[in-house]
Amino acid sequence: MNRPAHRRARRTVGLLAVAVLAATGPAVPAQAQPVELIENGTFDAGTAPWWWTGSAPAAVTDGRLCAQVAGGTVNPWDAIIGQNDLGLQSGESYEFSFDASASMPVGVLAKVQLQVDPFSERLSRPVTLGPTPQHFSFVFTSDVNSDIEQVAFQIGGSAQPWTLCLDNVSLTGGAPPPVYVPDTGPRVRVNQVGYLPQGPKNATVVTPATTPLPWSLADPGGRVVASGVSTPRGVDVASNQNVHTIDFSAVRTPGAGYTLTADGETSYPFAIGDVYGALRSDALQFFYIQRSGIPIDGALVGQQYARPAGHVGVAPNQGDTSVACQPGVCDYRLDVRGGWYDAGDHGKYVVNGGIATYQLLSTYERTLTAAGATPAALADGTLRLPERGNRVPDILDEARWELEFLLRMQVPAGQPLAGMAHHKIHDQNWTGLPLAPEADPQLRELHPANTVATLNLAATAAQCARLYLPYDKAFGNRCLSAARTAYAAAKAHPDIFASPTDGNGGGTYNDNDASDEFYWAAAELYLTTGEAAFLTDLRSSPHHTGNVFSATGFNWPQTAALGRLDLATVPNRLPAAERAAVRRSVTEAADAYLATSAAEAYGLAMPGGRGSYFWGSNSNIINNAIVIATAFDLTGDRRYRDGALQAMDYIFGRNALNHSYVTGWGTKTPQNQHSRMYGRQLNPNLPNPPVGSIAGGANTGLEDPFAADLLEGCAPQFCYVDDIQSYSTNEVAINWNSALAWMASFLADQGTGAPVPPGACRVGYQQVAHTAGGFLATVKITNTGRAAVTGWTVSWSFPTGQRLALTLGADAAQQGPTVTARDLVINRRIEPGRSVTFAFLAASPLANPAPELFRLNGSVCG
C-alpha cells in the first residue's frame, strides 16, 4: 500500500488542548543518579501538577490518583490524564514506568509526546489493565531537544464508565539505551503450515558455519526419517544473516508434527499433506468481516466479530447513505453505502477496491479456465456468507458487495465529469484506535473524481459483466453499461489525478500515470465485448508489448499486469500469434521470478535489496507467486507449480523473523495488525484479526513512528513488528488479502501435489453458423485412449455469458456459465480412435470466443 499521508496523519492522532507552563532543567549524564522528571508521581502531595480532561475527573484515593472515566467516549484521546512541561534531550534514553489498575478489563495508551500540535510521539505503548494493580516499564531514546513534552494516559473509547488508578509514575533519564531484539525462535526456518507430499520442501538455517552441516528430519514420534547435509549460502542480503539451505523434498509421507534439526536447533513443527485445504475459505472470510453497511453475523464467523451495520446513516455515523463532496468539489450527494472497509481505517477507496475486486473475480474465473482448478471449489455454500443458498457462487456474492459500492461512486449523468468515478470516501478527520464502524462520529466526504479511479471502475465492471450475466442478467448489463460509460469518460478526461496531499482522514492513493489502467480497462472490455475499438486501444498501448511484470511485483498503482494475465488466460479472439506472445510474456516473467527465487536463500520470488521491501510488500511477493502459478496453469509445467509453492514458504514462516504473516496459519502468527476493528491489543474486550488475515509485511521505509523508533537500521526482512501501532508494517488491507485469497485457492487446488494425468480424449468445438444474437456450434468428442468409453459426460464453461437454447445429439443443461452434456442411448459408446458429435444453439449477448477447457467424465481433454 502506498499511503504516504499516513505518516503525518497518524503521528497526530492524539489531538487535545493543553497549556504550556514552565521548562525543566538539563538532562543528567547517564552515569549519574537518574533525575526524576515527573513531579508528584506518587501523589503524596495531592494532584498538582497533574491535569485531566472533563471526561476523567480525578482525585487521590488511598494514595493513588483515581479517575472516574466517562462511558460513551469514542477515541482514546477523548479522556486523558497527563503532566506537561517535561524536558527531553536528543540522544538520551529514558525509562517511563508506572503502576496502574482498572475497575474492569480495559486498554489504555501510555504516551510520552509533544504537548502541542502535532503531538509527535516519543513513546506510545498500549497496556491492558484489570482490577489487580500492575507495574509497567518502557525505555525509549529521544530524538529531539524539547522542553514542552508530556506524559499522557489516553483512556477514552469505552462504552461503559470505569475507574482508573495510577501510582508511582516515573520518567527518568540515564536509562540504558533500549535494544530491540525480536524473538525469532529456532534458527531453523520452515514453512510453519507445511508442505505438499509431492511438492518442494526447503528450509533455511541461520548459522555462523561456512561449511555444510548435517540435518535430520523427525516424524511426529521423534523417529528420524531423513537426513543429509545443508548447502552454505553465505550472507543473505535481505536479512544480513549467514545462512544455509536444506532440501528435503524426497520425503513424501503425510503426517503432522514433523520437525527439522540442524546445527543444534530444531524447527517449529509442520505438516506434510494436503495442508492448504481450509486457507481458501479463511482468506476470503476476511472480506465479509470487513463489509460496510451490513450487520456482521457472528453465527457465520464467530461472535467476537458480530457487530451492527456501520455507516448506514444511523447516529453517531454521518454516512454513507447520503454523502456530500468535499467543499468546492460537487453540489450533489450520493448513496455510497456498502463495499469493504479498505484497511485499518473506515475509508473506502475505488483504486484499492478495484484491484481487490479484480483478484476475487479472477480467483473465480480461474475455476472456469484452468485445467488444474477445482470447478466447484467456490460454488454456492462454500464460504461463510449470509447470501449462501442463493445458487450463485459465494465468491461472486462477496465481490458483488464491493462492486455495488464501486458503481455507486460513479458521477451521475448531467453533472460535470459525468461517468467518472469519485476517488474515495472517508472520514473528514482521522479517528483513533480502536473504533467500531458503527461508533464512528466523523463527517464522511466524497473526494474528487479522477482518471485512475474511473478506469478501475471500467475494468472491474467489464469483468463483472461477463461473469455475472449467467446468474443475474440485469446486474451484468448494469455493470457493462457502467464500464462503457466510465471508459468513455476517462478517454474524455485522461489526465485528472488524485492530489498527493489529500490525506487527512484517509490514505491518498495518488497515482499520476493512468496508462496502465487504460490498458487494463481496454483489455477487460475487449475480453467481454470482443469489440474492435477496445482491441485497437489495447494494441496501441505501450503496455501491450512492453514488460508489465516488474521484479518487485504488480499492485494497485501498477495494473497493466492484470490486463496481460487475463488476455493470457480468458478465452478471446486474439490472433494465434498475438495470443501466444501474450502467454509467452507470462511464462518469461515466471522464469525470471524462478531465477530470483533460486538466488534468494529464503526462497521467495523477490530481490533481496532494501528497495524490494516496502509498504505492503507481502502482497507484492504473493503477486509474483500468482504470475508463477498462472504460468503453471498455462503450461502444466511443474517447475512453475513448485516455484509458486516455494514462493509462499516465506509468507508462512520461512523468513528471517521466523514469523508467519497470516493470522492463525503457523506456530507464530500476527495477532495485533493495525485496525480500528480488531483492537484486542488496546482493548481486551475486542477481538484479534480473524484467522486468514495477512499483515502488510517488512517495510524498510518504517513509515510510522512506532516502527521508526523500534526498528531503525533494520535489515530488510527484519523491518516488521507485530504491533497495532505499526501501520506501515502491520496493517491489514483488502488488496493484500485478495492476493492471498487468489493464491490460497491455487494452493488448495494442488491437494497433495500429485500430478493429474490428462484424459484420453480430445474435444473439437466449432461455431458453424451465426444468427441474430446467437450461434450454432458443434462439439466433437474423440476417444484418444486404448479402451472404449461407455457412457460419457462432457462439460465446459461459456466465457462471456452465452446461454444454451437447444441441443441435438446430446442431453444438455446449463448452470451458470457451465454446460454439461450427456450421451443419448444411441451414442453412449465411443470406441478407441472414434468420435461422437453433437450440436447446439445458444444465445450470445457479448463476445463469443470458443471455450478452451473441456472435461470428459471429469478428466481434462487435450
Short mmCIF file of N, CA and C in Angstrom, two decimals, residues 107 526 811:
data_model
loop_
_atom_site.label_atom_id
_atom_site.label_comp_id
_atom_site.label_asym_id
_atom_site.label_seq_id
_atom_site.Cartn_x
_atom_site.Cartn_y
_atom_site.Cartn_z
N GLY A 107 -8.22 -1.36 27.82
CA GLY A 107 -6.93 -0.99 27.26
C GLY A 107 -6.74 0.51 27.27
N TYR A 526 -12.45 -5.52 -23.98
CA TYR A 526 -12.31 -6.35 -25.17
C TYR A 526 -12.68 -7.80 -24.87
N ASP A 811 -27.96 -34.79 -24.38
CA ASP A 811 -28.87 -34.26 -23.38
C ASP A 811 -28.08 -33.25 -22.57
#
